[in-house]
Amino acid sequence: MNATPQARSAANRIPTDIHCAQDYEARAREAIAWPSHEYIAGGSGSEATLRANLAAFAHHSILPRLLRDTTAGHTRVELLGRSLPHPVLLAPVAFQKLAHPAGEVETARGAAAMDACMVCSTLSSCSLEDVAHSAGHDKWFQLYFQPARAATLDLVRRAEAAGYTALVVTLDASIQAPSIRSLRAGFQMPPDVRPVNLAAYPVPPQVSLEPGQSIIFQGMMTEAPTWKDLAWLIEHSTLPVIVKGVLHPDDALALRALGVAAQIVSNHGGRSLDGVPASLRALPAIRAALGNSYPLLLDSGIRSGGDIFKALALGADAVLIGRLQVHALSVAGALGVAHMIKMLREELEVCMALSGCPTLADIGPEILFD
Ligand code: FNR
Protein backbone atom coordinates (compact mmCIF):
# COMPACT_ATOMS: atom_id res chain seq x y z
CA MET A 1 0.00 0.00 0.00
CA ASN A 2 1.46 3.30 -1.10
CA ALA A 3 -0.10 5.61 1.46
CA THR A 4 0.97 9.21 1.88
CA PRO A 5 2.13 9.80 5.45
CA GLN A 6 -0.71 12.03 6.61
CA ALA A 7 -0.26 11.20 10.28
CA ARG A 8 3.31 12.45 10.32
CA SER A 9 2.35 15.97 9.33
CA ALA A 10 0.53 16.40 12.63
CA ALA A 11 3.92 16.48 14.35
CA ASN A 12 4.52 20.05 13.28
CA ARG A 13 7.61 20.48 15.38
CA ILE A 14 11.29 20.03 14.84
CA PRO A 15 12.67 16.75 16.20
CA THR A 16 15.33 17.28 18.84
CA ASP A 17 17.87 15.18 16.96
CA ILE A 18 18.13 17.49 13.93
CA HIS A 19 21.53 19.13 14.30
CA CYS A 20 22.32 20.03 10.70
CA ALA A 21 20.31 20.46 7.50
CA GLN A 22 21.28 17.02 6.24
CA ASP A 23 19.82 15.34 9.33
CA TYR A 24 16.43 15.74 7.64
CA GLU A 25 17.53 13.15 5.09
CA ALA A 26 17.72 10.30 7.61
CA ARG A 27 14.54 11.41 9.39
CA ALA A 28 12.64 11.42 6.08
CA ARG A 29 13.14 7.66 5.78
CA GLU A 30 10.73 7.25 8.67
CA ALA A 31 8.37 10.04 7.59
CA ILE A 32 7.70 9.05 3.96
CA ALA A 33 6.13 5.78 2.77
CA TRP A 34 9.01 3.62 1.53
CA PRO A 35 8.21 3.45 -2.23
CA SER A 36 7.62 7.21 -2.30
CA HIS A 37 10.83 7.76 -0.40
CA GLU A 38 12.73 5.77 -3.00
CA TYR A 39 11.10 7.76 -5.82
CA ILE A 40 12.19 11.01 -4.17
CA ALA A 41 15.66 10.01 -3.00
CA GLY A 42 16.65 7.93 -6.01
CA GLY A 43 18.33 8.85 -9.26
CA SER A 44 18.03 7.47 -12.76
CA GLY A 45 19.73 4.34 -14.07
CA SER A 46 22.75 3.16 -12.11
CA GLU A 47 22.71 6.41 -10.10
CA ALA A 48 26.27 7.22 -11.24
CA THR A 49 25.38 10.90 -11.59
CA LEU A 50 23.57 10.96 -8.26
CA ARG A 51 26.76 9.68 -6.60
CA ALA A 52 28.98 11.97 -8.68
CA ASN A 53 27.08 15.03 -7.44
CA LEU A 54 27.83 14.19 -3.82
CA ALA A 55 31.42 13.14 -4.54
CA ALA A 56 32.16 16.41 -6.36
CA PHE A 57 31.38 18.44 -3.25
CA ALA A 58 33.38 16.06 -1.05
CA HIS A 59 36.36 16.37 -3.40
CA HIS A 60 36.95 20.07 -2.69
CA SER A 61 38.41 21.41 0.55
CA ILE A 62 38.33 24.97 1.83
CA LEU A 63 41.62 26.80 2.40
CA PRO A 64 40.79 29.51 4.95
CA ARG A 65 42.46 32.88 5.39
CA LEU A 66 43.29 34.30 8.83
CA LEU A 67 42.69 37.57 10.67
CA ARG A 68 40.22 39.07 8.21
CA ASP A 69 37.50 41.30 9.64
CA THR A 70 34.10 39.74 8.91
CA THR A 71 32.04 41.78 11.36
CA ALA A 72 30.20 43.52 8.48
CA GLY A 73 29.50 40.15 6.89
CA HIS A 74 26.21 39.20 5.24
CA THR A 75 24.82 36.73 2.72
CA ARG A 76 22.86 39.14 0.51
CA VAL A 77 22.86 38.57 -3.23
CA GLU A 78 21.46 40.54 -6.18
CA LEU A 79 19.54 38.36 -8.60
CA LEU A 80 17.46 39.57 -11.56
CA GLY A 81 17.07 43.00 -10.04
CA ARG A 82 16.11 41.74 -6.57
CA SER A 83 18.16 41.78 -3.40
CA LEU A 84 17.78 38.39 -1.71
CA PRO A 85 18.87 38.01 1.94
CA HIS A 86 20.64 34.73 1.19
CA PRO A 87 21.47 32.60 -1.84
CA VAL A 88 19.37 29.54 -0.91
CA LEU A 89 16.41 28.90 -3.26
CA LEU A 90 14.05 25.95 -3.37
CA ALA A 91 14.30 23.91 -6.57
CA PRO A 92 11.16 22.81 -8.40
CA VAL A 93 10.14 19.43 -7.00
CA ALA A 94 7.04 17.71 -8.34
CA PHE A 95 4.33 15.88 -6.41
CA GLN A 96 5.13 17.09 -2.89
CA LYS A 97 1.91 15.59 -1.53
CA LEU A 98 3.96 12.38 -1.51
CA ALA A 99 5.79 13.88 1.46
CA HIS A 100 3.11 15.95 3.17
CA PRO A 101 -0.67 16.11 2.72
CA ALA A 102 -0.57 19.89 2.19
CA GLY A 103 2.18 19.51 -0.41
CA GLU A 104 3.76 22.53 -2.08
CA VAL A 105 1.52 25.01 -0.25
CA GLU A 106 3.18 23.93 2.99
CA THR A 107 6.64 24.23 1.43
CA ALA A 108 5.80 27.72 0.18
CA ARG A 109 4.91 28.80 3.71
CA GLY A 110 8.27 27.55 4.97
CA ALA A 111 10.13 29.31 2.16
CA ALA A 112 8.25 32.57 2.81
CA ALA A 113 9.19 32.45 6.50
CA MET A 114 12.85 32.46 5.47
CA ASP A 115 12.46 34.93 2.58
CA ALA A 116 13.60 32.18 0.25
CA CYS A 117 12.63 32.17 -3.39
CA MET A 118 10.59 29.07 -4.20
CA VAL A 119 10.33 27.55 -7.64
CA CYS A 120 6.96 25.87 -8.16
CA SER A 121 6.98 22.88 -10.52
CA THR A 122 4.62 22.47 -13.48
CA LEU A 123 4.00 19.05 -11.93
CA SER A 124 3.13 20.35 -8.48
CA SER A 125 0.39 18.50 -6.64
CA CYS A 126 -1.13 21.82 -5.47
CA SER A 127 -2.26 24.38 -8.02
CA LEU A 128 0.31 26.98 -9.03
CA GLU A 129 -2.20 29.63 -7.90
CA ASP A 130 -2.48 28.16 -4.39
CA VAL A 131 1.30 27.87 -4.11
CA ALA A 132 1.74 31.49 -5.21
CA HIS A 133 -0.77 32.57 -2.60
CA SER A 134 1.31 31.01 0.21
CA ALA A 135 4.73 31.95 -1.14
CA GLY A 136 6.59 35.18 -0.39
CA HIS A 137 7.43 37.90 -2.90
CA ASP A 138 10.16 35.91 -4.61
CA LYS A 139 8.58 33.01 -6.46
CA TRP A 140 9.40 31.53 -9.83
CA PHE A 141 7.36 29.11 -11.91
CA GLN A 142 9.08 26.10 -13.46
CA LEU A 143 7.70 25.40 -16.90
CA TYR A 144 7.73 22.13 -18.79
CA PHE A 145 6.81 22.65 -22.42
CA GLN A 146 3.48 20.97 -23.08
CA PRO A 147 2.69 19.01 -26.25
CA ALA A 148 0.31 21.81 -27.37
CA ARG A 149 1.54 25.40 -27.54
CA ALA A 150 -1.87 26.60 -26.35
CA ALA A 151 -1.38 24.70 -23.08
CA THR A 152 2.17 26.01 -22.65
CA LEU A 153 0.99 29.55 -23.24
CA ASP A 154 -1.89 29.12 -20.82
CA LEU A 155 0.55 27.99 -18.11
CA VAL A 156 2.65 31.09 -18.79
CA ARG A 157 -0.36 33.39 -18.54
CA ARG A 158 -1.49 31.69 -15.32
CA ALA A 159 2.01 32.09 -13.83
CA GLU A 160 2.06 35.76 -14.79
CA ALA A 161 -1.41 36.33 -13.31
CA ALA A 162 -0.52 34.49 -10.08
CA GLY A 163 2.40 36.83 -9.42
CA TYR A 164 5.40 34.66 -10.27
CA THR A 165 8.37 36.83 -11.14
CA ALA A 166 10.28 34.50 -13.50
CA LEU A 167 9.83 31.36 -15.57
CA VAL A 168 12.29 28.53 -15.07
CA VAL A 169 12.22 26.37 -18.19
CA THR A 170 13.62 22.92 -17.56
CA LEU A 171 15.25 21.50 -20.67
CA ASP A 172 17.14 18.43 -19.47
CA ALA A 173 14.20 16.06 -19.04
CA SER A 174 12.29 15.92 -22.34
CA ILE A 175 11.52 12.30 -21.57
CA GLN A 176 11.59 10.63 -18.19
CA ALA A 177 14.63 8.47 -17.56
CA PRO A 178 13.60 5.43 -15.52
CA SER A 179 14.62 5.22 -11.88
CA ILE A 180 15.51 1.58 -11.32
CA ARG A 181 15.47 2.21 -7.59
CA SER A 182 11.88 3.37 -7.51
CA LEU A 183 10.81 0.59 -9.89
CA ARG A 184 12.39 -1.95 -7.55
CA ALA A 185 10.59 -0.37 -4.61
CA GLY A 186 7.30 -0.81 -6.48
CA PHE A 187 6.58 2.93 -6.54
CA GLN A 188 3.33 3.98 -8.16
CA MET A 189 1.88 7.46 -8.00
CA PRO A 190 -0.98 7.37 -5.48
CA PRO A 191 -4.30 8.36 -7.09
CA ASP A 192 -4.67 11.42 -4.85
CA VAL A 193 -1.32 12.91 -5.94
CA ARG A 194 -1.84 14.46 -9.36
CA PRO A 195 -0.31 17.12 -11.64
CA VAL A 196 -3.28 19.39 -10.99
CA ASN A 197 -1.94 22.29 -13.07
CA LEU A 198 -2.41 20.20 -16.21
CA ALA A 199 -5.90 18.90 -15.44
CA ALA A 200 -7.66 21.30 -17.82
CA TYR A 201 -5.50 20.59 -20.87
CA PRO A 202 -6.53 17.94 -23.38
CA VAL A 203 -4.31 14.85 -23.47
CA PRO A 204 -2.81 14.67 -26.98
CA PRO A 205 -3.66 11.60 -29.05
CA GLN A 206 -1.02 8.86 -28.95
CA VAL A 207 1.38 9.00 -31.89
CA SER A 208 0.85 5.94 -34.09
CA LEU A 209 4.16 4.48 -35.13
CA GLU A 210 5.00 2.93 -38.47
CA PRO A 211 6.68 -0.48 -38.34
CA GLY A 212 10.36 -0.03 -37.51
CA GLN A 213 9.88 3.40 -35.93
CA SER A 214 11.17 4.09 -32.43
CA ILE A 215 8.86 4.78 -29.50
CA ILE A 216 11.53 7.19 -28.26
CA PHE A 217 12.53 9.16 -31.39
CA GLN A 218 9.35 9.09 -33.47
CA GLY A 219 7.16 8.75 -30.37
CA MET A 220 8.01 10.65 -27.21
CA MET A 221 10.65 12.98 -28.64
CA THR A 222 8.20 14.47 -31.13
CA GLU A 223 6.86 16.48 -28.18
CA ALA A 224 10.30 17.62 -26.96
CA PRO A 225 11.08 21.33 -27.31
CA THR A 226 13.78 22.62 -29.65
CA TRP A 227 15.55 25.98 -30.00
CA LYS A 228 12.61 27.32 -32.01
CA ASP A 229 10.22 26.63 -29.14
CA LEU A 230 12.43 28.40 -26.64
CA ALA A 231 12.70 31.46 -28.91
CA TRP A 232 8.89 31.44 -29.22
CA LEU A 233 8.52 31.24 -25.45
CA ILE A 234 10.87 34.16 -24.81
CA GLU A 235 8.92 36.20 -27.33
CA HIS A 236 5.57 35.40 -25.67
CA SER A 237 6.52 35.68 -21.98
CA THR A 238 6.38 38.95 -20.08
CA LEU A 239 8.52 37.30 -17.38
CA PRO A 240 12.27 36.78 -17.57
CA VAL A 241 13.07 33.27 -18.79
CA ILE A 242 15.62 31.21 -16.87
CA VAL A 243 16.84 27.88 -18.25
CA LYS A 244 17.47 24.92 -15.95
CA GLY A 245 19.57 21.93 -16.90
CA VAL A 246 22.62 23.52 -18.52
CA LEU A 247 25.86 21.49 -18.54
CA HIS A 248 27.68 22.57 -21.73
CA PRO A 249 29.36 26.00 -22.06
CA ASP A 250 28.37 26.26 -25.74
CA ASP A 251 24.70 25.79 -24.81
CA ALA A 252 25.13 28.43 -22.11
CA LEU A 253 26.46 30.91 -24.67
CA ALA A 254 23.69 30.14 -27.17
CA LEU A 255 21.03 30.49 -24.47
CA ARG A 256 22.36 33.85 -23.41
CA ALA A 257 22.44 35.00 -27.04
CA LEU A 258 18.78 33.98 -27.39
CA GLY A 259 17.77 36.24 -24.50
CA VAL A 260 17.69 33.82 -21.57
CA ALA A 261 17.97 35.97 -18.43
CA ALA A 262 19.74 33.48 -16.14
CA GLN A 263 20.75 29.83 -16.15
CA ILE A 264 20.83 26.95 -13.73
CA VAL A 265 23.69 24.49 -14.02
CA SER A 266 21.95 21.26 -13.12
CA ASN A 267 21.73 17.57 -13.90
CA HIS A 268 18.28 17.32 -12.31
CA GLY A 269 19.82 15.89 -9.15
CA GLY A 270 20.98 12.82 -11.08
CA ARG A 271 17.40 12.04 -12.12
CA SER A 272 17.63 12.56 -15.87
CA LEU A 273 20.46 11.29 -18.09
CA ASP A 274 22.62 9.00 -15.93
CA GLY A 275 26.35 9.30 -16.58
CA VAL A 276 26.54 13.07 -17.03
CA PRO A 277 29.08 14.95 -14.89
CA ALA A 278 28.32 16.44 -11.50
CA SER A 279 26.85 19.93 -11.86
CA LEU A 280 29.62 21.26 -9.66
CA ARG A 281 32.24 19.95 -12.08
CA ALA A 282 30.47 21.50 -15.07
CA LEU A 283 30.14 24.88 -13.36
CA PRO A 284 33.62 26.48 -13.76
CA ALA A 285 33.71 26.14 -17.55
CA ILE A 286 30.22 27.62 -17.85
CA ARG A 287 31.10 30.53 -15.56
CA ALA A 288 34.26 31.12 -17.59
CA ALA A 289 32.28 31.14 -20.85
CA LEU A 290 29.59 33.52 -19.56
CA GLY A 291 31.84 35.92 -17.65
CA ASN A 292 31.29 37.17 -14.13
CA SER A 293 28.24 39.38 -14.46
CA TYR A 294 25.72 36.92 -15.95
CA PRO A 295 23.35 35.36 -13.34
CA LEU A 296 24.24 31.71 -12.86
CA LEU A 297 22.79 29.28 -10.34
CA LEU A 298 23.55 25.66 -9.51
CA ASP A 299 21.75 22.68 -8.09
CA SER A 300 22.28 18.94 -7.66
CA GLY A 301 23.92 17.42 -4.61
CA ILE A 302 23.79 20.27 -2.12
CA ARG A 303 23.38 18.91 1.40
CA SER A 304 25.12 21.53 3.58
CA GLY A 305 26.17 25.15 3.88
CA GLY A 306 29.71 23.97 3.11
CA ASP A 307 28.45 22.63 -0.22
CA ILE A 308 26.82 26.01 -0.94
CA PHE A 309 30.12 27.74 -0.14
CA LYS A 310 31.93 25.50 -2.65
CA ALA A 311 29.32 26.13 -5.36
CA LEU A 312 29.67 29.89 -4.85
CA ALA A 313 33.47 29.57 -4.93
CA LEU A 314 33.29 27.83 -8.30
CA GLY A 315 31.06 30.44 -9.90
CA ALA A 316 27.44 30.15 -8.77
CA ASP A 317 25.58 33.28 -7.63
CA ALA A 318 23.03 31.20 -5.76
CA VAL A 319 21.93 27.58 -5.35
CA LEU A 320 18.73 25.55 -5.34
CA ILE A 321 17.85 22.80 -2.91
CA GLY A 322 15.91 19.78 -4.18
CA ARG A 323 15.62 16.66 -2.05
CA LEU A 324 16.44 18.28 1.30
CA GLN A 325 13.39 20.51 0.87
CA VAL A 326 11.04 17.52 0.56
CA HIS A 327 12.78 15.67 3.35
CA ALA A 328 12.35 18.61 5.73
CA LEU A 329 8.73 18.99 4.55
CA SER A 330 7.98 15.37 5.38
CA VAL A 331 9.46 15.62 8.86
CA ALA A 332 8.05 18.92 10.13
CA GLY A 333 6.00 20.63 7.41
CA ALA A 334 6.52 24.34 6.79
CA LEU A 335 8.44 24.62 10.02
CA GLY A 336 10.86 21.94 8.85
CA VAL A 337 11.37 23.65 5.49
CA ALA A 338 12.07 27.00 7.17
CA HIS A 339 14.37 25.34 9.71
CA MET A 340 16.29 23.50 7.00
CA ILE A 341 16.86 26.76 5.07
CA LYS A 342 17.90 28.53 8.28
CA MET A 343 20.40 25.80 9.06
CA LEU A 344 21.87 25.90 5.55
CA ARG A 345 22.22 29.66 5.83
CA GLU A 346 23.92 29.42 9.19
CA GLU A 347 26.22 26.63 7.99
CA LEU A 348 27.18 28.89 5.09
CA GLU A 349 27.79 31.82 7.44
CA VAL A 350 30.08 29.67 9.61
CA CYS A 351 32.11 28.74 6.51
CA MET A 352 32.32 32.38 5.48
CA ALA A 353 33.35 33.58 8.92
CA LEU A 354 35.96 30.89 9.47
CA SER A 355 37.45 31.25 6.00
CA GLY A 356 37.63 35.04 6.11
CA CYS A 357 34.94 35.80 3.49
CA PRO A 358 32.56 38.49 4.77
CA THR A 359 30.38 38.59 1.63
CA LEU A 360 29.45 36.20 -1.13
CA ALA A 361 31.55 38.26 -3.54
CA ASP A 362 34.62 37.38 -1.45
CA ILE A 363 34.13 33.65 -2.08
CA GLY A 364 36.22 32.84 -5.15
CA PRO A 365 38.01 29.79 -6.52
CA GLU A 366 41.20 30.71 -4.66
CA ILE A 367 39.50 29.87 -1.35
CA LEU A 368 39.35 26.19 -2.37
CA PHE A 369 42.33 23.92 -1.85
CA ASP A 370 41.93 22.18 -5.22
C1 FNR B 1 12.89 16.99 -9.02
N1 FNR B 1 13.41 17.94 -9.92
C2 FNR B 1 12.56 18.60 -10.78
N2 FNR B 1 13.06 19.56 -11.62
C3 FNR B 1 12.22 20.26 -12.43
O1 FNR B 1 12.69 21.12 -13.15
N3 FNR B 1 10.89 20.01 -12.41
C4 FNR B 1 10.32 19.06 -11.62
O2 FNR B 1 9.12 18.87 -11.62
C5 FNR B 1 11.19 18.31 -10.78
N4 FNR B 1 10.69 17.31 -9.98
C6 FNR B 1 11.52 16.68 -9.09
C7 FNR B 1 10.99 15.73 -8.22
C8 FNR B 1 11.79 15.13 -7.26
C9 FNR B 1 11.20 14.13 -6.32
C10 FNR B 1 13.15 15.51 -7.16
C11 FNR B 1 14.03 14.93 -6.09
C12 FNR B 1 13.68 16.42 -8.03
C13 FNR B 1 14.85 18.26 -9.90
C14 FNR B 1 15.12 19.40 -8.92
O3 FNR B 1 14.58 20.61 -9.36
C15 FNR B 1 16.63 19.64 -8.72
O4 FNR B 1 17.24 19.83 -9.96
C16 FNR B 1 17.34 18.50 -8.00
O5 FNR B 1 16.51 17.90 -7.02
C17 FNR B 1 18.59 19.04 -7.33
O6 FNR B 1 19.33 18.03 -6.74
P1 FNR B 1 19.27 17.69 -5.16
O7 FNR B 1 19.30 18.99 -4.39
O8 FNR B 1 17.99 16.93 -4.95
O9 FNR B 1 20.48 16.84 -4.98
mmCIF file of N, CA, C and O and ligand atoms in Angstrom, residues 39-42 50 53-54 91-95 98 121-124 142 144 168 170 172 244 266-271 299-303 320-324 326, ligand 1:
data_model
loop_
_atom_site.group_PDB
_atom_site.id
_atom_site.type_symbol
_atom_site.label_atom_id
_atom_site.label_comp_id
_atom_site.label_asym_id
_atom_site.label_seq_id
_atom_site.Cartn_x
_atom_site.Cartn_y
_atom_site.Cartn_z
ATOM 1 N N TYR A 39 11.342 6.902 -4.640
ATOM 2 C CA TYR A 39 11.098 7.756 -5.819
ATOM 3 C C TYR A 39 11.769 9.120 -5.627
ATOM 4 O O TYR A 39 12.392 9.659 -6.549
ATOM 5 N N ILE A 40 11.652 9.670 -4.421
ATOM 6 C CA ILE A 40 12.194 11.008 -4.170
ATOM 7 C C ILE A 40 13.720 10.974 -4.052
ATOM 8 O O ILE A 40 14.431 11.777 -4.666
ATOM 9 N N ALA A 41 14.222 10.026 -3.290
ATOM 10 C CA ALA A 41 15.663 10.011 -2.999
ATOM 11 C C ALA A 41 16.493 9.474 -4.164
ATOM 12 O O ALA A 41 17.669 9.816 -4.306
ATOM 13 N N GLY A 42 15.875 8.648 -4.989
ATOM 14 C CA GLY A 42 16.653 7.935 -6.006
ATOM 15 C C GLY A 42 17.071 8.810 -7.175
ATOM 16 O O GLY A 42 16.649 9.959 -7.321
ATOM 17 N N LEU A 50 23.989 10.645 -9.631
ATOM 18 C CA LEU A 50 23.573 10.962 -8.256
ATOM 19 C C LEU A 50 24.785 10.886 -7.321
ATOM 20 O O LEU A 50 25.031 11.791 -6.512
ATOM 21 N N ASN A 53 27.425 13.716 -8.006
ATOM 22 C CA ASN A 53 27.077 15.029 -7.435
ATOM 23 C C ASN A 53 27.617 15.161 -6.014
ATOM 24 O O ASN A 53 28.214 16.183 -5.652
ATOM 25 N N LEU A 54 27.389 14.124 -5.223
ATOM 26 C CA LEU A 54 27.828 14.186 -3.821
ATOM 27 C C LEU A 54 29.350 14.145 -3.742
ATOM 28 O O LEU A 54 29.986 14.872 -2.970
ATOM 29 N N ALA A 91 14.416 24.414 -5.204
ATOM 30 C CA ALA A 91 14.298 23.909 -6.574
ATOM 31 C C ALA A 91 12.877 23.412 -6.829
ATOM 32 O O ALA A 91 12.155 23.049 -5.889
ATOM 33 N N PRO A 92 12.463 23.387 -8.106
ATOM 34 C CA PRO A 92 11.156 22.807 -8.398
ATOM 35 C C PRO A 92 11.169 21.311 -8.123
ATOM 36 O O PRO A 92 12.022 20.586 -8.643
ATOM 37 N N VAL A 93 10.258 20.867 -7.298
ATOM 38 C CA VAL A 93 10.143 19.433 -6.997
ATOM 39 C C VAL A 93 8.672 19.052 -7.135
ATOM 40 O O VAL A 93 7.811 19.611 -6.452
ATOM 41 N N ALA A 94 8.413 18.106 -8.016
ATOM 42 C CA ALA A 94 7.041 17.709 -8.341
ATOM 43 C C ALA A 94 6.407 16.905 -7.205
ATOM 44 O O ALA A 94 7.115 16.358 -6.344
ATOM 45 N N PHE A 95 5.110 16.843 -7.196
ATOM 46 C CA PHE A 95 4.328 15.877 -6.408
ATOM 47 C C PHE A 95 4.679 15.864 -4.924
ATOM 48 O O PHE A 95 4.905 14.815 -4.325
ATOM 49 N N LEU A 98 3.364 13.665 -1.900
ATOM 50 C CA LEU A 98 3.961 12.380 -1.508
ATOM 51 C C LEU A 98 4.611 12.489 -0.132
ATOM 52 O O LEU A 98 4.763 11.498 0.580
ATOM 53 N N SER A 121 6.915 23.753 -9.342
ATOM 54 C CA SER A 121 6.975 22.881 -10.518
ATOM 55 C C SER A 121 5.677 22.887 -11.317
ATOM 56 O O SER A 121 4.583 22.967 -10.751
ATOM 57 N N THR A 122 5.792 22.751 -12.633
ATOM 58 C CA THR A 122 4.619 22.469 -13.477
ATOM 59 C C THR A 122 3.854 21.269 -12.929
ATOM 60 O O THR A 122 2.628 21.223 -12.961
ATOM 61 N N LEU A 123 4.602 20.293 -12.406
ATOM 62 C CA LEU A 123 3.997 19.052 -11.935
ATOM 63 C C LEU A 123 3.701 19.083 -10.437
ATOM 64 O O LEU A 123 3.694 18.050 -9.770
ATOM 65 N N SER A 124 3.463 20.265 -9.896
ATOM 66 C CA SER A 124 3.132 20.352 -8.475
ATOM 67 C C SER A 124 1.783 19.682 -8.216
ATOM 68 O O SER A 124 0.910 19.658 -9.089
ATOM 69 N N GLN A 142 8.330 26.995 -12.570
ATOM 70 C CA GLN A 142 9.083 26.103 -13.458
ATOM 71 C C GLN A 142 8.151 25.580 -14.534
ATOM 72 O O GLN A 142 7.105 24.994 -14.241
ATOM 73 N N TYR A 144 7.445 23.183 -17.802
ATOM 74 C CA TYR A 144 7.727 22.131 -18.788
ATOM 75 C C TYR A 144 6.903 22.449 -20.019
ATOM 76 O O TYR A 144 5.681 22.654 -19.912
ATOM 77 N N VAL A 168 11.121 29.408 -15.030
ATOM 78 C CA VAL A 168 12.295 28.526 -15.070
ATOM 79 C C VAL A 168 11.952 27.383 -16.026
ATOM 80 O O VAL A 168 11.124 26.534 -15.706
ATOM 81 N N THR A 170 12.735 24.071 -17.734
ATOM 82 C CA THR A 170 13.621 22.918 -17.563
ATOM 83 C C THR A 170 13.777 22.200 -18.892
ATOM 84 O O THR A 170 12.777 21.795 -19.500
ATOM 85 N N ASP A 172 16.312 19.636 -19.492
ATOM 86 C CA ASP A 172 17.141 18.428 -19.474
ATOM 87 C C ASP A 172 16.335 17.148 -19.256
ATOM 88 O O ASP A 172 16.906 16.093 -18.978
ATOM 89 N N LYS A 244 16.931 25.881 -16.921
ATOM 90 C CA LYS A 244 17.473 24.920 -15.948
ATOM 91 C C LYS A 244 17.899 23.652 -16.672
ATOM 92 O O LYS A 244 17.159 23.145 -17.518
ATOM 93 N N SER A 266 22.676 22.308 -13.839
ATOM 94 C CA SER A 266 21.946 21.256 -13.117
ATOM 95 C C SER A 266 21.968 19.980 -13.929
ATOM 96 O O SER A 266 21.933 20.013 -15.163
ATOM 97 N N ASN A 267 22.002 18.848 -13.233
ATOM 98 C CA ASN A 267 21.728 17.575 -13.900
ATOM 99 C C ASN A 267 20.477 16.931 -13.315
ATOM 100 O O ASN A 267 20.351 15.706 -13.292
ATOM 101 N N HIS A 268 19.574 17.788 -12.814
ATOM 102 C CA HIS A 268 18.283 17.316 -12.312
ATOM 103 C C HIS A 268 18.479 16.434 -11.075
ATOM 104 O O HIS A 268 17.711 15.508 -10.816
ATOM 105 N N GLY A 269 19.548 16.709 -10.337
ATOM 106 C CA GLY A 269 19.817 15.894 -9.148
ATOM 107 C C GLY A 269 20.094 14.433 -9.484
ATOM 108 O O GLY A 269 19.790 13.540 -8.700
ATOM 109 N N GLY A 270 20.680 14.205 -10.675
ATOM 110 C CA GLY A 270 20.978 12.823 -11.076
ATOM 111 C C GLY A 270 19.728 12.034 -11.429
ATOM 112 O O GLY A 270 19.729 10.803 -11.366
ATOM 113 N N ARG A 271 18.656 12.725 -11.830
ATOM 114 C CA ARG A 271 17.396 12.037 -12.117
ATOM 115 C C ARG A 271 17.079 11.988 -13.606
ATOM 116 O O ARG A 271 16.070 11.417 -13.996
ATOM 117 N N ASP A 299 22.287 23.657 -9.034
ATOM 118 C CA ASP A 299 21.745 22.682 -8.091
ATOM 119 C C ASP A 299 22.312 21.314 -8.398
ATOM 120 O O ASP A 299 23.089 21.143 -9.329
ATOM 121 N N SER A 300 21.926 20.361 -7.558
ATOM 122 C CA SER A 300 22.283 18.941 -7.664
ATOM 123 C C SER A 300 23.389 18.568 -6.677
ATOM 124 O O SER A 300 24.569 18.853 -6.915
ATOM 125 N N GLY A 301 22.970 17.976 -5.586
ATOM 126 C CA GLY A 301 23.915 17.420 -4.615
ATOM 127 C C GLY A 301 24.178 18.278 -3.393
ATOM 128 O O GLY A 301 24.996 17.900 -2.543
ATOM 129 N N ILE A 302 23.498 19.401 -3.273
ATOM 130 C CA ILE A 302 23.786 20.273 -2.122
ATOM 131 C C ILE A 302 23.095 19.727 -0.870
ATOM 132 O O ILE A 302 21.879 19.521 -0.855
ATOM 133 N N ARG A 303 23.905 19.476 0.148
ATOM 134 C CA ARG A 303 23.382 18.914 1.397
ATOM 135 C C ARG A 303 23.811 19.727 2.621
ATOM 136 O O ARG A 303 23.461 19.362 3.750
ATOM 137 N N LEU A 320 20.079 26.056 -5.597
ATOM 138 C CA LEU A 320 18.728 25.549 -5.340
ATOM 139 C C LEU A 320 18.826 24.199 -4.633
ATOM 140 O O LEU A 320 19.726 23.402 -4.923
ATOM 141 N N ILE A 321 17.861 23.997 -3.743
ATOM 142 C CA ILE A 321 17.853 22.801 -2.907
ATOM 143 C C ILE A 321 16.690 21.917 -3.344
ATOM 144 O O ILE A 321 15.539 22.363 -3.327
ATOM 145 N N GLY A 322 16.969 20.685 -3.730
ATOM 146 C CA GLY A 322 15.911 19.781 -4.175
ATOM 147 C C GLY A 322 15.449 18.847 -3.067
ATOM 148 O O GLY A 322 14.534 19.159 -2.309
ATOM 149 N N ARG A 323 16.117 17.706 -2.953
ATOM 150 C CA ARG A 323 15.620 16.662 -2.045
ATOM 151 C C ARG A 323 15.509 17.115 -0.588
ATOM 152 O O ARG A 323 14.546 16.749 0.097
ATOM 153 N N LEU A 324 16.488 17.881 -0.112
ATOM 154 C CA LEU A 324 16.440 18.279 1.305
ATOM 155 C C LEU A 324 15.148 19.016 1.640
ATOM 156 O O LEU A 324 14.637 18.935 2.750
ATOM 157 N N VAL A 326 12.143 18.473 0.381
ATOM 158 C CA VAL A 326 11.037 17.522 0.565
ATOM 159 C C VAL A 326 11.240 16.710 1.834
ATOM 160 O O VAL A 326 10.287 16.355 2.526
HETATM 161 C C1 FNR B 1 12.887 16.994 -9.024
HETATM 162 N N1 FNR B 1 13.411 17.938 -9.922
HETATM 163 C C2 FNR B 1 12.565 18.603 -10.776
HETATM 164 N N2 FNR B 1 13.062 19.565 -11.615
HETATM 165 C C3 FNR B 1 12.223 20.258 -12.432
HETATM 166 O O1 FNR B 1 12.691 21.124 -13.153
HETATM 167 N N3 FNR B 1 10.888 20.012 -12.410
HETATM 168 C C4 FNR B 1 10.319 19.063 -11.618
HETATM 169 O O2 FNR B 1 9.120 18.875 -11.622
HETATM 170 C C5 FNR B 1 11.189 18.308 -10.784
HETATM 171 N N4 FNR B 1 10.694 17.314 -9.977
HETATM 172 C C6 FNR B 1 11.522 16.681 -9.088
HETATM 173 C C7 FNR B 1 10.989 15.729 -8.221
HETATM 174 C C8 FNR B 1 11.792 15.128 -7.262
HETATM 175 C C9 FNR B 1 11.202 14.135 -6.318
HETATM 176 C C10 FNR B 1 13.151 15.508 -7.159
HETATM 177 C C11 FNR B 1 14.029 14.928 -6.092
HETATM 178 C C12 FNR B 1 13.684 16.418 -8.033
HETATM 179 C C13 FNR B 1 14.845 18.264 -9.900
HETATM 180 C C14 FNR B 1 15.122 19.400 -8.925
HETATM 181 O O3 FNR B 1 14.580 20.610 -9.364
HETATM 182 C C15 FNR B 1 16.631 19.637 -8.724
HETATM 183 O O4 FNR B 1 17.244 19.832 -9.965
HETATM 184 C C16 FNR B 1 17.337 18.498 -7.997
HETATM 185 O O5 FNR B 1 16.509 17.902 -7.023
HETATM 186 C C17 FNR B 1 18.594 19.045 -7.331
HETATM 187 O O6 FNR B 1 19.330 18.035 -6.735
HETATM 188 P P1 FNR B 1 19.268 17.687 -5.164
HETATM 189 O O7 FNR B 1 19.301 18.988 -4.389
HETATM 190 O O8 FNR B 1 17.991 16.925 -4.953
HETATM 191 O O9 FNR B 1 20.482 16.836 -4.980
#
